[in-house]
Amino acid sequence: MTYLVRKQLWSLLLLLLTARLGWAQAPAWQQAVDLGQTGSTDFSEIRASATDAAGNVFIAGSFAGDLHLGGITLSGTGTNLFVAKWNPAAGFVWAQATNSTIASARVDVRGLAVQGGNVFVTGFKFSYPTTFGSITVTGQGISCGFVAKLADAGPTGSFTWVHALSGADVLPLAVAVQSSGVYVTGNFNGTLTVGAATLVNQRPSGSEMFVAKLNDAGSTVAEAWGQRGGGAVQSLAVSGANVYVAGTFSSAPTDFGTTTLTNSSSGFASDVFVAKLSDAGSTGSYAWAQAIGGGGYEYVRALAARGTEVYLAGSFGSPTTTFGGLTLTNAQGGTGTTPAPVDAYVAKLRDAGSSASFVWALRAGGSDAEEVRALTLNGTSVLVAGYQLSSTAAYGSSVLTSGGTGGLFVASITDAGSSAQFAWAQGAAANANFPAECIAVHSPRVYVSGNFRGTATFGSQVLTTAAPYQTGYLAVLNDPTLLPAAAPATPVALAAFPNPAHDMLTVQLPAPAAARTSLTLLDALGRPVRHYAVTSGSTRLPLDLTGLAPGLYALRLTAAGRPLISRLVVE
């Protein structure tokens, strides 16, 4: 066989495997809606989103003036929060909002979580009395932090309880739910009392972070425990009894329990921290903390956890930034504490109990600034969304153009266990900078939301607002490679290493193998080429690859009738 023929066959195999396993082809925008506003003082923003098992989308944000959600109109005095339920077939189903009697009143929402028929939101309000449905919350200082629960009854939704955090200056930023535990994190000044614990800010100036657990008893709620930590928190994720937080800290050493992190710069540049707390029920304590830095400015905007895998994303402006033993290089170089235009990053670390280590890290970007603002997981797919200011920016082999006015991006990353790569990227543009703030998934739909002014274009979908201020949007695209909603909620990736492989390969199973587990190696055409025996109870399998032709393959693990697929390169 000549070299040219071999090269042509190899190219064909690449194309066939790409089509079969869903690589490269970016899904198109299917639908886009805005939060209809027409008044000269109307304003709205979406800050958080989530989906439920039935495919409904819940969004939360703030608005002033009138907010038109399909046939639903919300109005109020001052700036209020709203929570709305949207269905891809029926549109907006219901919406709830706060209200006040003071024109200067403001309520901001920062986080949202959904569990079963319950919706949880967190945020902060100024000291004026505010009504959440039939519940009134009075002020408790400069900024009153709160957590609220709504019950979704299908066609209607209503506030069940609202819990105010007892501190004079508290800014909750994220919420997560695990069983009856409701976890909230944010920043505070002065003191904050949570249950029996009084948290005291250790910084002479500026705020510090807190993590608090509440116990939801249905119609009531009680505080369980609270912990403080150094730095400014941004994101929160929960997996089992493990609570993960991520944020930034500046030059001073920063403590998380008995762990102290030191900033990589002697100036005031920011490094990123990610820390784990163990929830023992009535108490919570730090288990470990890790730092990401490079002498300049690093930021974290999103965090997700599944099993022992923890994913975080944001941006970095240092010339180089280290993630444990891994290093990413900024496309524009940077000059230390004088930040370059930031590049986007996505990284994964593995929790080993009392410690953690980074497994892989990816960058994306162009000649200007890019940042990941939101992240979610689906099987081996890590989906991210954010903003792109570069006229062109690369996400792996995918290149997006923004037309020079800025835009948003959505990208999918395939997590192969010990490595990862971008699978596709899609963009949208506007006549003014507009980032994607939130991302949520219900297979095959990917929901992206954020805010825009003027005109926003999502493929053939064009949104226009007459209001001079920004308004929120919700846009949808379909990714057929996503796992169906009926798949397990924690389908940890089938890890195979080394990848690329030569004669031997080790496969790490996501759980001890059941009796009806099979492992098959497929070629680029999807044809079975080898079958491997799987012993019941095993978690790690050595595979002999001797005799296989170099090329692209896929490992397919089938357990209880459900497949997991991991891509593989044999050299």
Coordinates of C-alpha atoms in Angstrom, one line a residue:
M1 CA 0.0 0.0 0.0
T2 CA 1.5 3.4 -1.0
Y3 CA 2.0 6.2 1.4
L4 CA -0.6 8.3 -0.4
V5 CA -3.2 5.5 -0.2
R6 CA -2.5 5.0 3.5
K7 CA -2.8 8.8 4.1
Q8 CA -6.1 8.9 2.3
L9 CA -7.5 5.9 4.3
W10 CA -6.3 7.5 7.6
S11 CA -8.1 10.7 6.7
L12 CA -11.3 8.8 5.9
L13 CA -11.1 6.9 9.2
L14 CA -10.7 10.2 11.0
L15 CA -13.8 11.6 9.3
L16 CA -15.8 8.5 10.0
L17 CA -14.9 8.3 13.6
T18 CA -15.5 12.0 14.1
A19 CA -19.0 11.6 12.6
R20 CA -19.8 8.5 14.6
L21 CA -18.6 9.8 18.0
G22 CA -19.8 13.3 17.6
W23 CA -16.6 15.3 17.3
A24 CA -15.9 18.7 15.7
Q25 CA -19.3 19.5 14.2
A26 CA -20.7 22.4 16.3
P27 CA -24.5 22.2 16.9
A28 CA -26.6 25.1 15.5
W29 CA -28.8 27.5 17.5
Q30 CA -32.4 26.3 17.6
Q31 CA -34.2 28.9 19.6
A32 CA -33.7 32.2 21.4
V33 CA -36.0 34.3 23.6
D34 CA -35.6 37.5 25.5
L35 CA -37.2 38.9 28.6
G36 CA -39.5 41.3 26.9
Q37 CA -39.1 44.9 28.1
T38 CA -40.2 48.1 26.4
G39 CA -40.2 50.8 29.0
S40 CA -37.5 53.6 29.0
T41 CA -36.4 52.5 32.5
D42 CA -36.8 48.8 32.1
F43 CA -33.9 46.6 33.0
S44 CA -33.3 42.9 33.5
E45 CA -30.5 40.4 34.0
I46 CA -30.3 36.6 34.3
R47 CA -27.8 35.5 36.9
A48 CA -28.4 31.7 37.3
S49 CA -30.1 28.8 35.6
A50 CA -30.8 25.1 36.1
T51 CA -32.8 22.3 34.6
D52 CA -35.0 19.6 36.2
A53 CA -35.5 15.9 35.3
A54 CA -38.5 16.7 33.1
G55 CA -36.5 19.2 30.9
N56 CA -37.9 22.4 32.3
V57 CA -35.5 25.3 32.6
F58 CA -35.5 27.6 35.7
I59 CA -33.9 31.1 35.4
A60 CA -33.3 33.7 38.1
G61 CA -32.2 37.3 38.0
S62 CA -33.2 40.9 38.7
F63 CA -35.4 43.4 37.0
A64 CA -36.7 47.0 37.3
G65 CA -39.8 48.3 35.6
D66 CA -42.0 45.7 33.8
L67 CA -40.9 42.2 32.9
H68 CA -42.9 40.4 30.2
L69 CA -42.4 36.6 30.1
G70 CA -44.7 35.4 27.4
G71 CA -48.2 36.0 28.8
I72 CA -46.8 36.7 32.3
T73 CA -46.1 40.3 33.4
L74 CA -44.1 41.1 36.5
S75 CA -43.8 44.6 38.0
G76 CA -42.7 46.1 41.3
T77 CA -41.2 49.0 43.1
G78 CA -37.4 49.3 42.9
T79 CA -35.2 46.5 41.6
N80 CA -36.5 43.0 42.4
L81 CA -35.5 39.4 41.9
F82 CA -37.5 37.0 39.7
V83 CA -37.6 33.3 39.3
A84 CA -39.2 31.8 36.2
K85 CA -39.9 28.4 34.8
W86 CA -39.6 27.9 31.0
N87 CA -40.5 24.9 28.9
P88 CA -39.1 24.4 25.4
A89 CA -42.6 23.4 24.1
A90 CA -44.8 25.7 26.1
G91 CA -42.6 28.8 26.8
F92 CA -42.8 30.5 30.2
V93 CA -45.0 28.5 32.6
W94 CA -44.8 30.6 35.8
A95 CA -42.8 33.4 37.4
Q96 CA -42.4 34.8 40.9
A97 CA -40.9 38.1 42.0
T98 CA -40.1 40.0 45.2
N99 CA -41.5 43.5 45.9
S100 CA -40.9 46.5 48.1
T101 CA -42.5 49.9 48.8
I102 CA -39.2 51.8 48.4
A103 CA -38.1 53.0 45.0
S104 CA -34.4 52.7 45.9
A105 CA -34.8 49.1 47.2
R106 CA -32.8 46.4 45.4
V107 CA -32.8 42.7 45.6
D108 CA -30.1 40.7 43.7
V109 CA -30.0 37.0 43.0
R110 CA -26.7 35.2 42.5
G111 CA -27.4 31.5 42.7
L112 CA -30.0 28.9 41.8
A113 CA -30.4 25.1 42.4
V114 CA -33.1 22.7 41.6
Q115 CA -33.9 19.4 43.3
G116 CA -37.1 17.5 42.6
G117 CA -40.0 19.9 42.7
N118 CA -38.1 22.5 44.7
V119 CA -36.2 25.5 43.5
F120 CA -33.6 27.3 45.8
V121 CA -32.2 30.8 45.2
T122 CA -29.7 32.9 47.1
G123 CA -28.7 36.5 46.9
F124 CA -28.8 39.7 48.9
K125 CA -31.0 42.7 49.5
F126 CA -30.5 46.2 51.0
S127 CA -32.0 46.9 54.4
Y128 CA -35.5 47.8 53.3
P129 CA -38.4 45.3 54.0
T130 CA -39.0 43.0 51.0
T131 CA -41.8 40.6 50.3
F132 CA -41.3 37.1 48.8
G133 CA -44.8 36.2 48.0
S134 CA -46.6 36.3 51.4
I135 CA -43.3 36.3 53.3
T136 CA -41.7 39.6 54.4
V137 CA -38.0 39.9 55.2
T138 CA -36.8 43.0 57.1
G139 CA -33.3 44.4 56.7
Q140 CA -30.5 43.2 58.9
G141 CA -27.8 45.7 57.9
I142 CA -26.0 47.2 54.9
S143 CA -26.6 44.0 52.9
C144 CA -28.8 41.2 54.0
G145 CA -28.0 37.8 52.6
F146 CA -30.8 35.3 52.1
V147 CA -31.7 31.8 50.9
A148 CA -35.2 31.2 49.6
K149 CA -37.1 28.0 48.6
L150 CA -39.9 27.8 46.0
A151 CA -42.2 24.9 45.4
D152 CA -42.8 24.0 41.7
A153 CA -46.4 22.6 41.4
G154 CA -46.3 22.3 37.7
P155 CA -48.3 25.2 36.3
T156 CA -47.6 27.4 39.3
G157 CA -44.8 28.2 41.7
S158 CA -44.7 29.8 45.1
F159 CA -42.3 30.8 47.9
T160 CA -42.2 28.2 50.7
W161 CA -39.6 29.8 53.1
V162 CA -37.1 32.6 53.1
H163 CA -34.1 32.5 55.5
A164 CA -32.1 35.7 56.2
L165 CA -28.4 35.2 57.2
S166 CA -27.6 37.0 60.5
G167 CA -24.9 39.4 59.5
A168 CA -24.7 43.1 58.8
D169 CA -22.9 42.8 55.4
V170 CA -23.4 39.4 53.8
L171 CA -23.2 38.7 50.0
P172 CA -24.2 35.1 49.1
L173 CA -23.0 34.2 45.7
A174 CA -23.9 30.5 45.1
V175 CA -26.2 27.7 46.4
A176 CA -26.2 23.9 46.0
V177 CA -28.5 21.2 47.3
Q178 CA -27.8 17.6 48.3
S179 CA -30.7 15.7 49.8
S180 CA -32.0 17.9 52.6
G181 CA -28.8 19.9 52.9
V182 CA -28.8 23.4 51.4
Y183 CA -25.4 24.9 51.0
V184 CA -24.6 28.5 50.4
T185 CA -21.4 30.4 50.1
G186 CA -20.4 34.0 49.7
N187 CA -18.4 36.8 51.3
F188 CA -19.0 38.8 54.5
N189 CA -17.6 41.7 56.6
G190 CA -17.6 41.9 60.4
T191 CA -19.3 38.8 61.9
L192 CA -21.7 36.2 60.7
T193 CA -23.6 33.8 63.0
V194 CA -24.6 30.4 61.5
G195 CA -26.1 28.0 63.9
A196 CA -23.9 27.8 67.0
A197 CA -20.9 29.2 65.1
T198 CA -20.0 32.9 65.0
L199 CA -17.7 33.6 62.1
V200 CA -15.3 36.5 62.4
N201 CA -13.7 38.2 59.5
Q202 CA -9.9 38.0 60.0
R203 CA -8.9 40.7 57.5
P204 CA -8.2 44.2 58.7
S205 CA -9.9 45.5 55.6
G206 CA -12.0 43.8 52.9
S207 CA -14.3 40.7 53.1
E208 CA -13.7 37.0 53.6
M209 CA -15.6 34.0 52.5
F210 CA -18.1 31.8 54.3
V211 CA -19.8 28.4 53.7
A212 CA -23.0 27.6 55.5
K213 CA -25.2 24.5 55.6
L214 CA -29.0 24.7 56.2
N215 CA -31.3 21.8 56.8
D216 CA -34.5 21.9 54.7
A217 CA -37.4 20.4 56.7
G218 CA -40.0 21.0 54.0
S219 CA -41.9 24.1 55.1
T220 CA -39.2 25.3 57.5
V221 CA -35.4 25.5 57.5
A222 CA -32.7 25.5 60.2
E223 CA -29.0 26.4 60.3
A224 CA -26.6 23.5 60.7
W225 CA -23.1 24.8 60.5
G226 CA -20.8 27.5 59.1
Q227 CA -17.2 28.0 58.3
R228 CA -15.1 31.0 57.3
G229 CA -12.1 31.0 55.0
G230 CA -9.6 33.5 53.5
G231 CA -10.1 35.0 50.1
A232 CA -13.1 36.0 48.1
V233 CA -15.3 33.0 47.1
Q234 CA -17.1 32.8 43.7
S235 CA -18.4 29.3 43.1
L236 CA -19.7 26.2 45.0
A237 CA -20.3 22.6 44.2
V238 CA -21.4 19.6 46.3
S239 CA -20.8 15.9 45.7
G240 CA -22.0 13.5 48.4
A241 CA -20.6 14.8 51.8
N242 CA -18.0 16.8 50.0
V243 CA -18.4 20.6 49.6
Y244 CA -16.1 22.4 47.1
V245 CA -15.6 26.1 46.9
A246 CA -13.4 28.3 44.6
G247 CA -12.5 31.9 44.5
T248 CA -9.5 34.3 44.5
F249 CA -7.0 35.7 47.0
S250 CA -4.4 38.4 46.9
S251 CA -0.9 38.7 48.2
A252 CA -1.4 38.0 51.9
P253 CA -1.3 34.3 53.0
T254 CA -4.8 32.9 53.1
D255 CA -6.0 30.2 55.5
F256 CA -8.6 27.4 55.0
G257 CA -8.7 25.6 58.3
T258 CA -5.2 24.3 58.9
T259 CA -4.1 24.9 55.3
T260 CA -2.4 28.1 54.3
L261 CA -2.0 29.3 50.7
T262 CA 0.5 32.0 49.7
N263 CA -0.1 34.1 46.6
S264 CA 2.5 33.7 43.8
S265 CA 2.9 37.5 43.6
S266 CA 4.2 39.9 46.1
G267 CA 1.9 42.6 44.8
F268 CA -1.9 42.7 44.7
A269 CA -2.5 40.3 41.9
S270 CA -5.0 37.5 42.4
D271 CA -4.5 33.8 42.5
V272 CA -7.3 31.2 42.5
F273 CA -8.1 28.8 45.3
V274 CA -10.2 25.7 45.3
A275 CA -10.9 24.0 48.6
K276 CA -12.8 21.1 50.0
L277 CA -14.9 20.9 53.2
S278 CA -16.2 17.6 54.6
D279 CA -19.8 17.7 55.9
A280 CA -20.2 15.6 59.0
G281 CA -23.8 16.5 59.5
S282 CA -23.8 19.1 62.3
T283 CA -20.2 20.3 61.5
G284 CA -18.1 21.0 58.5
S285 CA -14.3 21.2 58.3
Y286 CA -11.7 21.8 55.6
A287 CA -9.9 18.8 54.2
W288 CA -7.6 20.5 51.7
A289 CA -7.0 23.6 49.6
Q290 CA -5.1 24.1 46.3
A291 CA -3.8 27.3 44.6
I292 CA -3.6 28.3 40.9
G293 CA -1.2 31.1 40.1
G294 CA 1.4 32.7 37.9
G295 CA 2.4 36.1 39.3
G296 CA -0.4 38.0 37.6
Y297 CA -4.2 37.9 37.7
E298 CA -6.1 34.6 37.7
Y299 CA -9.9 34.3 38.1
V300 CA -12.4 31.5 38.7
R301 CA -16.0 31.8 37.6
A302 CA -17.4 28.3 37.6
L303 CA -17.1 25.0 39.5
A304 CA -18.7 21.6 39.2
A305 CA -18.1 18.2 40.9
R306 CA -19.1 14.7 40.2
G307 CA -17.8 11.8 42.3
T308 CA -14.2 12.6 43.0
E309 CA -13.7 14.7 39.9
V310 CA -13.8 18.5 40.3
Y311 CA -13.9 20.9 37.4
L312 CA -13.2 24.6 37.5
A313 CA -13.0 27.4 34.9
G314 CA -12.3 31.0 34.5
S315 CA -9.5 33.1 33.0
F316 CA -5.8 34.0 33.5
G317 CA -3.7 37.0 32.6
S318 CA -0.3 35.8 33.9
P319 CA 2.4 34.9 31.2
T320 CA 2.2 31.4 32.5
T321 CA -0.2 29.9 35.1
T322 CA 0.4 26.7 37.0
F323 CA -2.2 24.1 38.0
G324 CA -0.2 21.8 40.2
G325 CA 2.4 20.3 37.9
L326 CA 0.6 21.6 34.8
T327 CA 1.3 24.9 33.1
L328 CA -0.8 27.0 30.7
T329 CA 0.7 29.9 28.6
N330 CA -1.2 33.1 27.9
A331 CA -1.3 33.8 24.2
Q332 CA -0.4 37.5 24.7
G333 CA 2.4 36.8 27.2
G334 CA 1.5 39.3 29.9
T335 CA 4.0 41.2 32.1
G336 CA 3.4 39.8 35.6
T337 CA 1.2 42.2 37.6
T338 CA 0.4 44.2 34.5
P339 CA -2.2 41.8 33.1
A340 CA -2.4 40.7 29.5
P341 CA -5.8 40.2 27.9
V342 CA -7.0 37.1 29.8
D343 CA -7.3 33.7 28.2
A344 CA -9.9 31.2 29.2
Y345 CA -9.1 28.0 31.0
V346 CA -10.8 24.8 32.1
A347 CA -9.1 22.4 34.5
K348 CA -9.9 19.2 36.3
L349 CA -8.6 17.9 39.6
R350 CA -9.1 14.6 41.4
D351 CA -10.0 14.5 45.0
A352 CA -8.0 11.8 46.9
G353 CA -9.7 12.4 50.3
S354 CA -7.2 14.4 52.3
S355 CA -5.5 15.8 49.2
A356 CA -6.1 16.6 45.5
S357 CA -4.1 16.9 42.3
F358 CA -4.7 18.4 38.9
V359 CA -5.2 16.0 36.1
W360 CA -5.5 18.2 33.0
A361 CA -5.9 21.9 32.1
L362 CA -6.9 23.5 28.8
R363 CA -6.7 27.1 27.5
A364 CA -8.6 28.9 24.8
G365 CA -8.4 32.4 23.4
G366 CA -7.1 34.9 20.9
S367 CA -5.5 38.3 20.7
D368 CA -8.0 39.9 23.2
A369 CA -9.8 38.7 26.3
E370 CA -11.8 35.4 26.7
E371 CA -13.3 34.0 29.9
V372 CA -15.4 31.0 30.9
R373 CA -18.3 32.2 33.0
A374 CA -20.3 29.0 33.4
L375 CA -19.7 25.2 33.4
T376 CA -21.9 22.1 33.5
L377 CA -21.3 18.3 33.1
N378 CA -22.9 15.6 31.0
G379 CA -21.3 12.2 30.8
T380 CA -17.8 12.7 29.4
S381 CA -18.7 16.1 28.1
V382 CA -17.7 19.3 29.9
L383 CA -19.8 22.2 28.6
V384 CA -18.6 25.8 29.1
A385 CA -19.8 29.2 28.1
G386 CA -18.5 32.7 28.4
Y387 CA -17.4 35.8 26.5
Q388 CA -15.1 36.4 23.6
L389 CA -13.6 39.8 22.8
S390 CA -11.0 38.7 20.3
S391 CA -12.0 39.0 16.6
T392 CA -10.9 35.3 16.3
A393 CA -10.3 32.9 19.1
A394 CA -9.3 29.2 19.1
Y395 CA -11.0 26.5 21.2
G396 CA -8.8 23.6 20.4
S397 CA -9.2 23.2 16.6
S398 CA -12.4 25.2 16.5
V399 CA -12.0 28.9 15.6
L400 CA -14.8 31.4 16.3
T401 CA -15.0 34.9 14.9
S402 CA -16.9 37.7 16.8
G403 CA -17.0 40.4 14.2
G404 CA -14.9 42.8 16.4
T405 CA -17.8 43.8 18.7
G406 CA -17.5 40.9 21.1
G407 CA -19.8 38.0 21.6
L408 CA -20.4 34.8 23.6
F409 CA -19.1 31.3 23.1
V410 CA -20.3 27.9 24.0
A411 CA -17.9 24.9 23.9
S412 CA -17.8 21.2 24.6
I413 CA -14.8 19.4 26.0
T414 CA -14.4 15.7 25.9
D415 CA -12.9 14.4 29.2
A416 CA -10.9 11.2 28.5
G417 CA -10.0 10.7 32.1
S418 CA -6.3 11.7 32.2
S419 CA -6.6 14.1 29.3
A420 CA -9.1 16.3 27.5
Q421 CA -9.7 18.1 24.3
F422 CA -12.2 20.6 22.8
A423 CA -14.9 18.8 20.7
W424 CA -16.7 21.8 19.3
A425 CA -17.4 25.5 19.8
Q426 CA -20.3 27.8 18.8
G427 CA -20.7 31.5 19.1
A428 CA -23.2 34.3 18.9
A429 CA -22.7 38.1 18.3
A430 CA -24.3 41.4 19.3
N431 CA -23.8 45.1 18.7
A432 CA -22.3 45.4 22.2
N433 CA -20.3 43.1 24.4
F434 CA -22.6 40.4 25.8
P435 CA -21.3 37.4 27.8
A436 CA -23.0 34.0 28.5
E437 CA -23.5 34.0 32.2
C438 CA -25.2 30.6 32.7
I439 CA -25.3 27.1 31.0
A440 CA -27.6 24.2 31.8
V441 CA -28.2 20.9 30.0
H442 CA -31.1 18.5 29.5
S443 CA -30.1 16.2 26.7
P444 CA -30.0 16.9 23.8
R445 CA -30.6 20.6 24.6
V446 CA -27.9 23.0 25.9
Y447 CA -29.4 26.2 27.4
V448 CA -27.3 29.4 27.5
S449 CA -28.5 32.6 29.2
G450 CA -27.1 36.0 29.9
N451 CA -27.8 39.6 29.0
F452 CA -27.6 41.9 26.0
R453 CA -28.4 45.4 24.7
G454 CA -29.7 46.3 21.3
T455 CA -29.5 43.3 19.0
A456 CA -28.2 39.8 19.6
T457 CA -27.8 37.2 16.8
F458 CA -27.9 33.4 17.5
G459 CA -27.5 32.0 14.0
S460 CA -30.8 32.7 12.3
Q461 CA -32.4 33.7 15.6
V462 CA -32.3 37.5 16.1
L463 CA -33.3 39.2 19.3
T464 CA -33.9 43.0 19.6
T465 CA -34.8 45.1 22.6
A466 CA -36.0 48.7 22.5
A467 CA -35.1 49.4 26.1
P468 CA -31.9 51.4 26.5
Y469 CA -30.8 49.1 29.3
Q470 CA -29.8 45.5 29.1
T471 CA -32.2 42.6 29.1
G472 CA -31.9 38.9 29.6
Y473 CA -31.9 36.1 27.0
L474 CA -32.3 32.4 26.9
A475 CA -30.9 30.5 23.8
V476 CA -31.0 26.8 22.9
L477 CA -28.9 24.5 20.8
N478 CA -29.0 20.8 20.4
D479 CA -26.0 18.5 20.9
P480 CA -26.9 14.9 19.9
T481 CA -23.8 13.5 21.5
L482 CA -25.1 14.3 25.1
L483 CA -26.2 11.4 27.3
P484 CA -30.0 11.1 27.6
A485 CA -31.7 12.4 30.7
A486 CA -32.5 8.8 31.8
A487 CA -28.8 8.0 32.1
P488 CA -27.3 7.9 35.7
A489 CA -26.8 11.3 37.2
T490 CA -23.1 10.5 37.9
P491 CA -21.8 8.6 34.8
V492 CA -18.1 9.1 35.7
A493 CA -15.9 9.0 32.6
L494 CA -14.4 5.7 31.5
A495 CA -10.8 6.5 32.2
A496 CA -8.2 4.8 29.9
F497 CA -4.4 5.4 30.1
P498 CA -2.0 6.0 28.6
N499 CA -3.8 7.6 25.7
P500 CA -2.3 7.5 23.1
A501 CA -1.4 3.8 23.8
H502 CA 0.9 1.3 22.3
D503 CA 0.9 -2.4 23.4
M504 CA -0.9 -2.1 26.8
L505 CA -3.7 0.0 28.2
T506 CA -5.3 0.3 31.6
V507 CA -9.0 1.0 32.0
Q508 CA -10.3 2.5 35.2
L509 CA -14.0 1.6 35.7
P510 CA -16.3 4.2 37.2
A511 CA -17.6 1.6 39.8
P512 CA -17.0 -2.1 40.6
A513 CA -18.1 -4.2 37.6
A514 CA -21.4 -5.9 37.9
A515 CA -22.1 -9.4 36.6
R516 CA -23.5 -8.2 33.3
T517 CA -20.6 -5.9 32.2
S518 CA -18.9 -6.1 28.9
L519 CA -16.0 -4.2 27.3
T520 CA -15.6 -3.9 23.5
L521 CA -13.0 -2.2 21.4
L522 CA -14.5 -0.6 18.2
D523 CA -12.6 0.6 15.2
A524 CA -13.1 3.9 13.4
L525 CA -16.1 2.5 11.5
G526 CA -17.8 1.4 14.7
R527 CA -17.1 -2.3 14.1
P528 CA -16.1 -4.5 17.1
V529 CA -12.5 -5.6 16.8
R530 CA -11.9 -7.1 20.3
H531 CA -14.0 -8.2 23.3
Y532 CA -12.5 -8.2 26.8
A533 CA -13.7 -10.3 29.7
V534 CA -14.7 -8.3 32.8
T535 CA -14.5 -10.0 36.2
S536 CA -17.4 -9.1 38.5
G537 CA -16.2 -6.6 41.2
S538 CA -13.1 -5.4 39.3
T539 CA -12.4 -1.7 39.0
R540 CA -9.2 -1.7 36.9
L541 CA -8.6 -3.7 33.7
P542 CA -5.3 -4.2 31.9
L543 CA -5.9 -4.6 28.1
D544 CA -3.5 -6.2 25.6
L545 CA -3.4 -4.1 22.4
T546 CA -0.7 -6.1 20.7
G547 CA -1.3 -6.5 17.0
L548 CA -3.7 -3.6 16.6
A549 CA -3.1 -1.3 13.7
P550 CA -2.3 2.3 14.6
G551 CA -5.4 4.5 14.5
L552 CA -8.5 5.8 16.2
Y553 CA -10.6 3.5 18.3
A554 CA -13.4 3.6 20.9
L555 CA -13.8 1.6 24.1
R556 CA -17.4 0.8 24.9
L557 CA -18.3 -0.4 28.4
T558 CA -21.9 -1.8 28.8
A559 CA -23.2 -2.3 32.3
A560 CA -26.9 -2.8 33.2
G561 CA -27.8 -2.1 29.6
R562 CA -26.2 1.4 29.6
P563 CA -23.0 2.2 27.5
L564 CA -20.1 4.4 28.4
I565 CA -17.7 5.3 25.6
S566 CA -14.1 6.5 25.8
R567 CA -12.0 7.5 22.7
L568 CA -8.6 6.0 22.2
V569 CA -5.6 6.5 20.0
V570 CA -3.3 3.5 19.3
E571 CA 0.2 4.4 18.0

